[in-house]
Coordinates of C-alpha atoms in Angstrom, one line a residue:
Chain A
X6 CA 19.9 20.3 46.0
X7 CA 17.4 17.8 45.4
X8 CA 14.9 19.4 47.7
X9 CA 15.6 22.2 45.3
X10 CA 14.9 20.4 42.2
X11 CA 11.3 18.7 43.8
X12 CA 10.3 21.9 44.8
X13 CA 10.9 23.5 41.5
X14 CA 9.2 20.8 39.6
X15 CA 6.1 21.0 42.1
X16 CA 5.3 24.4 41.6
X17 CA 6.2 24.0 37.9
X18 CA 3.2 21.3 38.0
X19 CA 1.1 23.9 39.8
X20 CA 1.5 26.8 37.3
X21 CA 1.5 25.5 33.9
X22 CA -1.4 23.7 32.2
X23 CA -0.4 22.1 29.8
X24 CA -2.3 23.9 26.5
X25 CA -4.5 21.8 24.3
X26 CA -2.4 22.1 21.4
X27 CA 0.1 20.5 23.2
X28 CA -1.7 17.9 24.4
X29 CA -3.2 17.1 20.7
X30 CA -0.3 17.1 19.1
X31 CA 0.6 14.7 22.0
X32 CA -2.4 12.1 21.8
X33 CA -2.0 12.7 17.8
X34 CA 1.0 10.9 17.8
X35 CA -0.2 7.6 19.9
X36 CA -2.6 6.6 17.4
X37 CA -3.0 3.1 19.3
X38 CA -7.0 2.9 20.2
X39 CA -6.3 1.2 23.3
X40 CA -4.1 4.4 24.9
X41 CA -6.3 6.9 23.1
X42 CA -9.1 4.9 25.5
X43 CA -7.3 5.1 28.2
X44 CA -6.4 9.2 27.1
X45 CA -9.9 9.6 27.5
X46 CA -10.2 9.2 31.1
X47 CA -7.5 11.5 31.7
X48 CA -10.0 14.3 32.5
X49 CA -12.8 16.1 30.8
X50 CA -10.8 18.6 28.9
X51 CA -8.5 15.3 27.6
X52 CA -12.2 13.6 27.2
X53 CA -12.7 16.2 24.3
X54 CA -9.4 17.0 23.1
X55 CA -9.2 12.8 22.4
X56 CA -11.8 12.6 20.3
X57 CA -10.3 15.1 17.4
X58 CA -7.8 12.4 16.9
X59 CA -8.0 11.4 12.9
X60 CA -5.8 8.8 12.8
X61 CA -6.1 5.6 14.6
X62 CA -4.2 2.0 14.7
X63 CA -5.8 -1.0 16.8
X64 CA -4.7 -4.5 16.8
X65 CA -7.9 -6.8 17.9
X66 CA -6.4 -9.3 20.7
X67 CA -5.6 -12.5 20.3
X68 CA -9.0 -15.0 19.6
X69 CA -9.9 -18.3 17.6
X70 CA -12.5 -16.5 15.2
X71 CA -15.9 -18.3 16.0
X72 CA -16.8 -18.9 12.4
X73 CA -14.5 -21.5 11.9
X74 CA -16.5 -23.7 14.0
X75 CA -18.6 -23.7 10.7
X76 CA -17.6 -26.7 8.6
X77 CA -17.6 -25.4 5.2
X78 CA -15.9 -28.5 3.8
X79 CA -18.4 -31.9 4.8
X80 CA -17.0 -35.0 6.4
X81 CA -16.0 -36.9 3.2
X82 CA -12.8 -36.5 1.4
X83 CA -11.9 -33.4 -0.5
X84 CA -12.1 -34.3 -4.1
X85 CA -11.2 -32.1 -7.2
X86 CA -15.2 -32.6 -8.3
X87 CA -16.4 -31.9 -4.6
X88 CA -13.9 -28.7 -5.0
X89 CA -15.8 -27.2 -7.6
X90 CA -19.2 -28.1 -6.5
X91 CA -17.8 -26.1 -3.2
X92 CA -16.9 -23.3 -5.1
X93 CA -20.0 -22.5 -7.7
X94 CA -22.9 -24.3 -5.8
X95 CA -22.6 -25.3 -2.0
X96 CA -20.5 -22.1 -1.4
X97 CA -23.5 -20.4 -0.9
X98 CA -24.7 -22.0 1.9
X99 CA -21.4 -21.1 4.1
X100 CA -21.9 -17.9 2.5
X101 CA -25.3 -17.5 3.4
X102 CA -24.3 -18.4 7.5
X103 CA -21.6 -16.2 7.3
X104 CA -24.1 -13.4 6.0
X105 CA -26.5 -13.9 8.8
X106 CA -23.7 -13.9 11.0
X107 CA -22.7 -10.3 9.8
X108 CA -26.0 -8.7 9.8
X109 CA -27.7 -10.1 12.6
X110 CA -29.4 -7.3 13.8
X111 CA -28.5 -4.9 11.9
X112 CA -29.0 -1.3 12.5
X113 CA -27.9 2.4 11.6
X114 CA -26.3 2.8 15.0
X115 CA -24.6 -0.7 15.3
X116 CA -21.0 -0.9 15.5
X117 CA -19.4 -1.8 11.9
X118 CA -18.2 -4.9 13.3
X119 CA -19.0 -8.9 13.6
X120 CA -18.8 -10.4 16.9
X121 CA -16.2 -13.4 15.5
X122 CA -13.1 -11.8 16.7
X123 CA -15.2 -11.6 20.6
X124 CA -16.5 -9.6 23.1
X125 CA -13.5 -7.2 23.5
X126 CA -13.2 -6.7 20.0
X127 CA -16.7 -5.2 19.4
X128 CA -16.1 -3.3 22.7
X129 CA -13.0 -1.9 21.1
X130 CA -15.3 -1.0 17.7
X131 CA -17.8 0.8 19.9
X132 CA -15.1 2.9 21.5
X133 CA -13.5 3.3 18.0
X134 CA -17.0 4.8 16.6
X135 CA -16.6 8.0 19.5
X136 CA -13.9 9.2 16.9
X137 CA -16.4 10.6 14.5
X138 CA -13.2 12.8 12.5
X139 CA -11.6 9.7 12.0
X140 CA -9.5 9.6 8.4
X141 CA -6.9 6.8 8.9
X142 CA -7.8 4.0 10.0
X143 CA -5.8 0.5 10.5
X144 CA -7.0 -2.7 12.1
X145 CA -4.8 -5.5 12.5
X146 CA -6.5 -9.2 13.2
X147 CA -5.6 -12.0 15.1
X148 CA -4.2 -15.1 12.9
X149 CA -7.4 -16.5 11.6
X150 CA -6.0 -19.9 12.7
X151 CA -7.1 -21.5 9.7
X152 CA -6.9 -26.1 10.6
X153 CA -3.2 -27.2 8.9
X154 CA -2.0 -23.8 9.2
X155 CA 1.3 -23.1 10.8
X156 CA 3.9 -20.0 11.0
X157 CA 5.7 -21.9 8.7
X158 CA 2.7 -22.1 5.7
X159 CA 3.9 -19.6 3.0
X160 CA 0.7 -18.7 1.9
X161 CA -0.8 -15.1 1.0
X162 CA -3.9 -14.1 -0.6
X163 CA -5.0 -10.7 -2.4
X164 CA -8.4 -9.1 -3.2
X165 CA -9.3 -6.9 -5.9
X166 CA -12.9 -4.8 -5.2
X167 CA -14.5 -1.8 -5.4
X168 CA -18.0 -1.7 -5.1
X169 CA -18.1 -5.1 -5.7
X170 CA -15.2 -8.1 -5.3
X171 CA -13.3 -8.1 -8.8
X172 CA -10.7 -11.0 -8.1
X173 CA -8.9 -13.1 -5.3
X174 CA -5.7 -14.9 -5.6
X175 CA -4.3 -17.6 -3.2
X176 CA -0.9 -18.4 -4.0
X177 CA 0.9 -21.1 -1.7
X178 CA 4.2 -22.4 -2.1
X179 CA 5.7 -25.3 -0.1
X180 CA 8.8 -22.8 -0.3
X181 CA 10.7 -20.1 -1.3
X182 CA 13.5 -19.4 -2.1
X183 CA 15.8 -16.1 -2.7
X184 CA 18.0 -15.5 -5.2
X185 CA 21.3 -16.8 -3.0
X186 CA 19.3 -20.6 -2.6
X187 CA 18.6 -19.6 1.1
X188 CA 15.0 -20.4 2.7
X189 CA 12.8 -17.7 2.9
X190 CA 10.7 -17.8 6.6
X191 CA 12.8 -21.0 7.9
X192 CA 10.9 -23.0 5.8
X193 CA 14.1 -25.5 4.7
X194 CA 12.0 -28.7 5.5
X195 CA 12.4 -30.4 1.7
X196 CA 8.5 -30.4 1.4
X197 CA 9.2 -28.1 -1.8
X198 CA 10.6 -29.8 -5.4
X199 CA 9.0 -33.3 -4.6
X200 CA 6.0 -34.3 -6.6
X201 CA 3.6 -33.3 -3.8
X202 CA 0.5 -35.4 -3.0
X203 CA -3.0 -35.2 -4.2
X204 CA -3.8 -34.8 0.0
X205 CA -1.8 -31.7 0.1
X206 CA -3.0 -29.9 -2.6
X207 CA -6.3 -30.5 -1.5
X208 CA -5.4 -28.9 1.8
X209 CA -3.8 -26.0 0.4
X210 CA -7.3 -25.8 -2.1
X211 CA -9.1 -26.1 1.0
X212 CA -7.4 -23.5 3.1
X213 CA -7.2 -21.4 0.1
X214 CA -11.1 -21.7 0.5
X215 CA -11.2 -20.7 4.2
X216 CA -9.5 -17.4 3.2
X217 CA -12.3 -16.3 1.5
X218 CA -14.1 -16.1 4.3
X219 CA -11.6 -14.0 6.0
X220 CA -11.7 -11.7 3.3
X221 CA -15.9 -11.5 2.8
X222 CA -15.7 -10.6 6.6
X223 CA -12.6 -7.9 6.5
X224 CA -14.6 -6.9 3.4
X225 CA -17.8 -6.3 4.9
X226 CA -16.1 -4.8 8.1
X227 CA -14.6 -2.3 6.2
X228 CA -17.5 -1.5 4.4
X229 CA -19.1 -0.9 7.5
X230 CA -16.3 1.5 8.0
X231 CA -16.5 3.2 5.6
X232 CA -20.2 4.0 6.3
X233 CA -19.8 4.8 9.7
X234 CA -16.9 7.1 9.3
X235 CA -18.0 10.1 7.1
X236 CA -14.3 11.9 6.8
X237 CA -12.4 8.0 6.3
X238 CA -9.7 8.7 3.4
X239 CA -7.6 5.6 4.4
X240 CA -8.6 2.1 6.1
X241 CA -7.0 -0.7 6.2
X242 CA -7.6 -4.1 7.4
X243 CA -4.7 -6.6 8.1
X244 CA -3.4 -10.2 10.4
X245 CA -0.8 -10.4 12.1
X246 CA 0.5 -13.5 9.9
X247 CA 0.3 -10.9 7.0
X248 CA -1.4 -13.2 5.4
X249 CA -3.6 -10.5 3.3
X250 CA -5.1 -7.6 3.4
X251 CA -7.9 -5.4 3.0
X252 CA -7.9 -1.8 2.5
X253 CA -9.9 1.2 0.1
X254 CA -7.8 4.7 0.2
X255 CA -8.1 8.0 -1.7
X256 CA -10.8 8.1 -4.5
X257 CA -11.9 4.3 -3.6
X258 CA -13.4 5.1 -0.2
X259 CA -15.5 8.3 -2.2
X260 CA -16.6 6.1 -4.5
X261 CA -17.5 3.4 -2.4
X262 CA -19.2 5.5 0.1
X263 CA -21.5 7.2 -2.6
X264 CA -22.3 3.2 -4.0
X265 CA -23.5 2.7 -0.2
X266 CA -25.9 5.6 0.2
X267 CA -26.8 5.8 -3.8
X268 CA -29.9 3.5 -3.8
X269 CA -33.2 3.4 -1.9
X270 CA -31.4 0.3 -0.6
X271 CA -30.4 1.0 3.0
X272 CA -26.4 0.6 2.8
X273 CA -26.7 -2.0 5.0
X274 CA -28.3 -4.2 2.5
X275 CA -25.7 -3.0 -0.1
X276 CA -22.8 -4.1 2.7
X277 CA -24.6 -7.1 2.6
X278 CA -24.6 -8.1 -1.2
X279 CA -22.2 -10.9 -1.3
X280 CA -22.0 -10.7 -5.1
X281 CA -19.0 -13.2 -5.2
X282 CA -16.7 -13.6 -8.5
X283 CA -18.0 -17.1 -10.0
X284 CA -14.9 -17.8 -11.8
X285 CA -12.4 -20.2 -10.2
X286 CA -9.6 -21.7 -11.8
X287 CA -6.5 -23.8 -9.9
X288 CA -2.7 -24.2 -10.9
X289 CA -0.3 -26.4 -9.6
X290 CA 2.7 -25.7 -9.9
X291 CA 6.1 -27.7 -9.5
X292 CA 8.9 -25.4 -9.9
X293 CA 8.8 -21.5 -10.8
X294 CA 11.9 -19.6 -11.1
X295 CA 11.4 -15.9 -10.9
X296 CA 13.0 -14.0 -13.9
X297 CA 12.7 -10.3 -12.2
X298 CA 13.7 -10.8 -8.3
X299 CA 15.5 -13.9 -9.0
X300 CA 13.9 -16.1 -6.2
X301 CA 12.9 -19.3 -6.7
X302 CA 9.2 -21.2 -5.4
X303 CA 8.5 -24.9 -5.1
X304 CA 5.3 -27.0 -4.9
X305 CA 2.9 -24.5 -5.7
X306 CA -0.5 -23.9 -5.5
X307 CA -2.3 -20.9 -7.1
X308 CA -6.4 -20.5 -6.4
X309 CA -7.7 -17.4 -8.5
X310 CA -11.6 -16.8 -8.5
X311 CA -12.4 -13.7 -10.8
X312 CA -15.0 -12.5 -13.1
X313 CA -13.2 -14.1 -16.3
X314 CA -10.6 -11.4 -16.7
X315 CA -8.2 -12.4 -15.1
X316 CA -7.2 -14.5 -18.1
X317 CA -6.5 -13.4 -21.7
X318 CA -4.1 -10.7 -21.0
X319 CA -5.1 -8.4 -18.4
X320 CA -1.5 -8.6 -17.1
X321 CA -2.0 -4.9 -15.5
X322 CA -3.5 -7.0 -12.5
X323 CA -0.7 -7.6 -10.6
X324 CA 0.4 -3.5 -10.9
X325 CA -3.5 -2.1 -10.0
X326 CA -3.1 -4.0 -7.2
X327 CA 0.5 -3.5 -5.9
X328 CA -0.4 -3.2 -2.2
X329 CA -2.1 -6.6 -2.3
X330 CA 0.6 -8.5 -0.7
X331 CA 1.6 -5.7 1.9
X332 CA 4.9 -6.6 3.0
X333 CA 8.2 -7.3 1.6
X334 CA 7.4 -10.0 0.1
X335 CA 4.9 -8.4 -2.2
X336 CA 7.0 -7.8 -5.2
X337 CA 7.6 -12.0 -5.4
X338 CA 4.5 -13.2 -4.5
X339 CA 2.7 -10.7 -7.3
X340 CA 5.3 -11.9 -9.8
X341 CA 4.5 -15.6 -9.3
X342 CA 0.7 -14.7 -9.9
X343 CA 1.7 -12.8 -13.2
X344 CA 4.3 -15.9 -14.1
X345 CA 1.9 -18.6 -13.4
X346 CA -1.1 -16.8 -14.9
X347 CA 1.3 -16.2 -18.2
X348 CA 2.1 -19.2 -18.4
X349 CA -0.5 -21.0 -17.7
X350 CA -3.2 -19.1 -19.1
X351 CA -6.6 -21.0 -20.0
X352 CA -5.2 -24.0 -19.1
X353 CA -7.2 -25.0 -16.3
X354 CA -7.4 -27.8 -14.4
Chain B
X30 CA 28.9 43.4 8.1
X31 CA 29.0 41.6 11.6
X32 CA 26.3 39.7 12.2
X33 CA 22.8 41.3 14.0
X34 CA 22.2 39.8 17.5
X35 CA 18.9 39.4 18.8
X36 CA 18.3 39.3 22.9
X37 CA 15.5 37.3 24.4
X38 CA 14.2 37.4 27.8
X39 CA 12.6 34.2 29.7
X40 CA 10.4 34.2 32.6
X41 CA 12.9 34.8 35.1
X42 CA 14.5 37.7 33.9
X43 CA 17.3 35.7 32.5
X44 CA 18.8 37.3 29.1
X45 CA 20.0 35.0 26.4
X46 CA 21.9 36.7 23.1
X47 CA 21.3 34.9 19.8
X48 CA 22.7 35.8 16.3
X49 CA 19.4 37.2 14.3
X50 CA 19.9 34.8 11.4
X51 CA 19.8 31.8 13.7
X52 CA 16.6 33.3 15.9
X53 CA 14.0 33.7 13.0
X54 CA 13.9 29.6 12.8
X55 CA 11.4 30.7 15.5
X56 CA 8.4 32.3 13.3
X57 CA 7.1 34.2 16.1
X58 CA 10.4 35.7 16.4
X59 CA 10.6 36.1 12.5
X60 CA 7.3 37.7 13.0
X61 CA 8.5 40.1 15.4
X62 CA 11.5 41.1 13.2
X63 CA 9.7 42.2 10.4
X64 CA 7.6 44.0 12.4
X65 CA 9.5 46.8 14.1
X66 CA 13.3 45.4 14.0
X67 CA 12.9 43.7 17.5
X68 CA 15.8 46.2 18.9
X69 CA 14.9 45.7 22.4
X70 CA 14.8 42.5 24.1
X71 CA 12.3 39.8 23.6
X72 CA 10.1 38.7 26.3
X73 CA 9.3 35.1 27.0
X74 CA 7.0 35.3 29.3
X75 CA 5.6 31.8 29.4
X76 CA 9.2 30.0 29.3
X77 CA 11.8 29.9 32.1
X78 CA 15.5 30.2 31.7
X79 CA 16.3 26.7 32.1
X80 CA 14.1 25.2 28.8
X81 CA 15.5 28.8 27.1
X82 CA 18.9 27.8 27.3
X83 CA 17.8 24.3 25.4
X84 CA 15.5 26.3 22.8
X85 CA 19.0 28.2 22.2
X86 CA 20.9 25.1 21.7
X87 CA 18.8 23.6 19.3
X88 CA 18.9 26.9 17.3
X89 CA 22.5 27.3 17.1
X90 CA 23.0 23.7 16.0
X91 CA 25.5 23.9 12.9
X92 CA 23.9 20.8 11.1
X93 CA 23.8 20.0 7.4
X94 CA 20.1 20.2 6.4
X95 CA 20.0 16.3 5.2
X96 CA 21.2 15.5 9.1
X97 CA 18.6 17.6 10.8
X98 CA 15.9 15.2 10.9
X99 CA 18.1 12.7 13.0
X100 CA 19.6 15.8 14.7
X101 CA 16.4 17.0 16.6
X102 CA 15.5 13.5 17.0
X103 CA 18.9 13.1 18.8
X104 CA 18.4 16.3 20.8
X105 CA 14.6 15.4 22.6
X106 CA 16.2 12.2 23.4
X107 CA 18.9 13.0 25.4
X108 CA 16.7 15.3 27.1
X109 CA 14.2 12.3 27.9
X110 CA 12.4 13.4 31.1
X111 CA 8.8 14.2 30.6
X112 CA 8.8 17.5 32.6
X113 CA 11.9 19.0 30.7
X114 CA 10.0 17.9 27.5
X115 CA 6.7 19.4 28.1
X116 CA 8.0 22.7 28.8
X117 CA 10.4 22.1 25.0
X118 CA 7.2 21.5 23.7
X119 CA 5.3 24.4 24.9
X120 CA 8.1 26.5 24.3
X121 CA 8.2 25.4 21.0
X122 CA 4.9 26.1 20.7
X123 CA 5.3 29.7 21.6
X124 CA 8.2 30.3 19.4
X125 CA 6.5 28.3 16.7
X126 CA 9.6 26.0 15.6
X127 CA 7.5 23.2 14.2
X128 CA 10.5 20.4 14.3
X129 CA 11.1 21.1 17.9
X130 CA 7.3 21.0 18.9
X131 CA 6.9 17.6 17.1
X132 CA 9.9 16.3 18.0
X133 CA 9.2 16.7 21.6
X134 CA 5.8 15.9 21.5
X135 CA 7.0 12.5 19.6
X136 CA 8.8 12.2 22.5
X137 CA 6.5 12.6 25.4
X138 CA 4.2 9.7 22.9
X139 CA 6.7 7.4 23.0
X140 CA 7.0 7.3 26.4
X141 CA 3.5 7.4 28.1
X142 CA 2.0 5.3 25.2
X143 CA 2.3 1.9 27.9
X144 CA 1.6 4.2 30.4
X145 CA -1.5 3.5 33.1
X146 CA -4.3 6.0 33.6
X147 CA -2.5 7.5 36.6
X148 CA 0.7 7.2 35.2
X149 CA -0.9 9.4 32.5
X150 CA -2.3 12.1 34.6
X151 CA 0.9 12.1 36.9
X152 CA 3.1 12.2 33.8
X153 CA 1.1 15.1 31.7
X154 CA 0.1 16.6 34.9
X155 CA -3.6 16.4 34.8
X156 CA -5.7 16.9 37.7
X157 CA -8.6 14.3 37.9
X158 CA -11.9 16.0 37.3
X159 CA -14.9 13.6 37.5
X160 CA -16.6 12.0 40.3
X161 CA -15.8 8.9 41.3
X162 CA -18.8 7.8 40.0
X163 CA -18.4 9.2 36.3
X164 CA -15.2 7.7 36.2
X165 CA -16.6 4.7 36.9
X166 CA -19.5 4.9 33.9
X167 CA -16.2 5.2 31.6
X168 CA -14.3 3.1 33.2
X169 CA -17.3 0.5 32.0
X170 CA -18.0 2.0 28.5
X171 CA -13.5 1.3 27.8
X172 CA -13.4 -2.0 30.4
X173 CA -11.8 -3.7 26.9
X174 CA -8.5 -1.8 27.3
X175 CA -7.8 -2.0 31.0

């Protein structure tokens, strides 16, 4: 009997190939880049059969990002007026490393990537680039491993851009809470609801800070992306700490595709433009209860950097840009923004 | 009016009787039927009697529409061995039943996607076809995912 099944399954192995319609709809439905790689060494015929895949997910391995070896902040203590010359003057010159840093020789052909998250990572990119029918795209990050950060920091940021950065939020609150009064994330330390110290906030400030690096860099990645990939309708770029995303889909990615090839401007040097908001404001915030979901946030710190219209009564941000937190936390983190922002509007510190 | 019943006809000469209305799921068959009445028997030539009998099962499944996703999800599962799910698949394909053919090939995803290389050609049943030394050039060009 179970001669008779091996020899029934050998000559089924010997008689059927397995069609390439099967096998696409088969490799269709892995979508991981890693065993679409792997896929390709099958065989020739799987070789080009791999390579009409048009969706793709890859999640870069886990690396310290090199760039935060860059010390954006100075030795000396992080003051409020040190904050804000960081912000509208010295910011340039991180910004102006981290541009050379993204474009270092830059070329047509290149791979749409940085090397910050390593070797493997623009490896991974080059292999990515084979899949020239490519419309969905996602890319998950490593943590970016930000100094003072923990599993246990609450914080999220959101972007706003099209063919150029429009707004980003940082919103971090020592905790939250849901409607019942239980900790959100395990977070039940007491930090929250105590008058919280000039050093934290300046941590949070600072950290806040470091994120917009992660998202100038995720930014101009997926620029690159979208350059690179003529038929992209969907990319996305996330972290495994979901701490933020960023991501163009539908009409976006058209529009920001013809902005890239419109000028006599290469589109690298339009990638490159690092035309940052030069707006900031910060809110601190003790206690917020949250009329809609009912949950409740403590000690919290809100960094939004914008063109100005954030304020006076643009309160269809928070709906334009409903994806912006990502997971289900989303809904409360965009209604703090919009709360805070309400309430706090052109009061700035 | 009693029902119509259809008679198809795998590789192996083994006849399988279906009610009409439950047969046209298939759009080949459907196809067929419209055609010239498909009075004789169907021939199957690519699929044997032993994935028939499953393509027959799934048809004649009495589920509520709203259930179905989680019913042909249900069905490739229990039948989890790569082999038996290939041949679904490419029965599926023949017969053009969408569900089944995704379902299956869903399937077959979910369980070679940790799979090594030669897991993967043993699996799918792919004869290597490069040189040792093309392989190898590959092999370099992907070194990130191995």
């Amino acid at each position: 009997m179970e001669k008779m099944k091996k020899i029934k399954r050998i000559s089924r192995s010997s008689f059927n190939r397995l069609p390439d319609e099967i096998v696409l709809e088969i490799l269709s439905k892995l979508t991981d880049l890693k065993t679409l790689c792997i896929c390709r060494l099958v065989s020739r015929r799987f070789f080009f059969i791999v390579v009409k895949i048009d969706a793709i997910s890859y999640t870069a391995p886990l690396v310290n990002p090199s760039y935060l070896d860059l010390d954006i902040t100075g030795n000396g203590g992080f003051t409020k007026k040190l904050f804000w010359y960081f912000i509208n003057g010295v910011f340039l010159k991180p910004l102006n490393l981290l541009c050379s840093m993204l474009t270092a020789g830059s070329n047509a052909s290149r791979p749409p990537v940085v090397p910050i998250y390593g070797q493997s990572f623009v490896s991974a990119l080059w292999s990515l680039m084979r899949f020239r029918g490519l419309k969905y795209l996602s890319i998950e990050l490593p943590d970016s491993g930000h100094q003072g950060v923990d599993d246990r920091s609450l914080f999220k940021w959101m972007v706003r851009f099209g063919t150029r950065l429009e707004s980003y939020v940082f919103l971090w609150p020592n905790s939250v809470c849901d409607s019942n009064g239980l900790h959100v994330n395990g977070n039940g330390d007491g930090v929250g609801g105590e008058e919280e110290g000039i050093a934290l906030r300046m941590k949070k400030v600072n950290v806040g800070i470091k994120c917009v690096m992660d998202v100038l860099v995720r930014r101009r990645m997926l620029l690159g992306l979208v350059c690179n990939f003529p038929l992209l309708e969907r990319v996305c770029i996330t972290d495994s700490g979901k701490r933020g995303r960023v991501s163009l889909s539908g009409g976006e990615v058209g529009k920001v595709r013809d902005w890239l090839f419109s000028s006599s401007e290469t589109p690298v040097g339009r990638m490159n433009i690092m035309d940052f908001p030069g707006s900031t404001s910060e809110y601190h915030v003790p206690i917020l209860h949250l009329p809609v979901s009912g949950f409740v946030m403590k000690g919290i710190t809100l960094v939004v950097v914008d063109r100005g219209n954030l304020e006076g009564g643009n309160d269809s941000f928070v709906n334009e840009d409903e994806d912006g937190f990502g997971d289900e936390m989303e809904a409360v983190y965009s209604e703090a923004v919009m709360e805070i922002l309400k309430s706090q509007r052109g009061r700035l510190f | 009016m009693s029902k119509k019943t259809l008679t198809l006809m795998s590789k192996d000469k083994q006849l399988f009787n279906i009610e009409e209305h439950l047969a046209v799921q298939s759009v080949t068959i459907r196809n067929m039927v419209k055609e010239d009445g498909a009075s004789s028997v169907i021939p199957l030539p690519r699929v044997d009697s032993e994935t028939l009998a499953l393509v027959i099962e799934y048809l004649n499944r009495q589920q509520a529409p709203e259930e179905d996703e989680d019913y042909v999800k249900k069905f490739v599962d229990e039948r989890g061995e790569i082999p038996t799910l290939l041949e679904l698949a490419q029965a599926a394909l023949d017969l053009d039943i969408k569900k089944l053919m995704d379902a299956a090939c869903m399937k077959v995803a979910d369980l070679i996607k940790d799979f090594t290389l030669e897991e993967v050609r043993e699996a799918l049943r792919i004869e290597n076809d490069r040189t040792p030394e093309e392989e190898k050039a590959i092999r370099d060009e992907f070194q990130w995912a191995f």
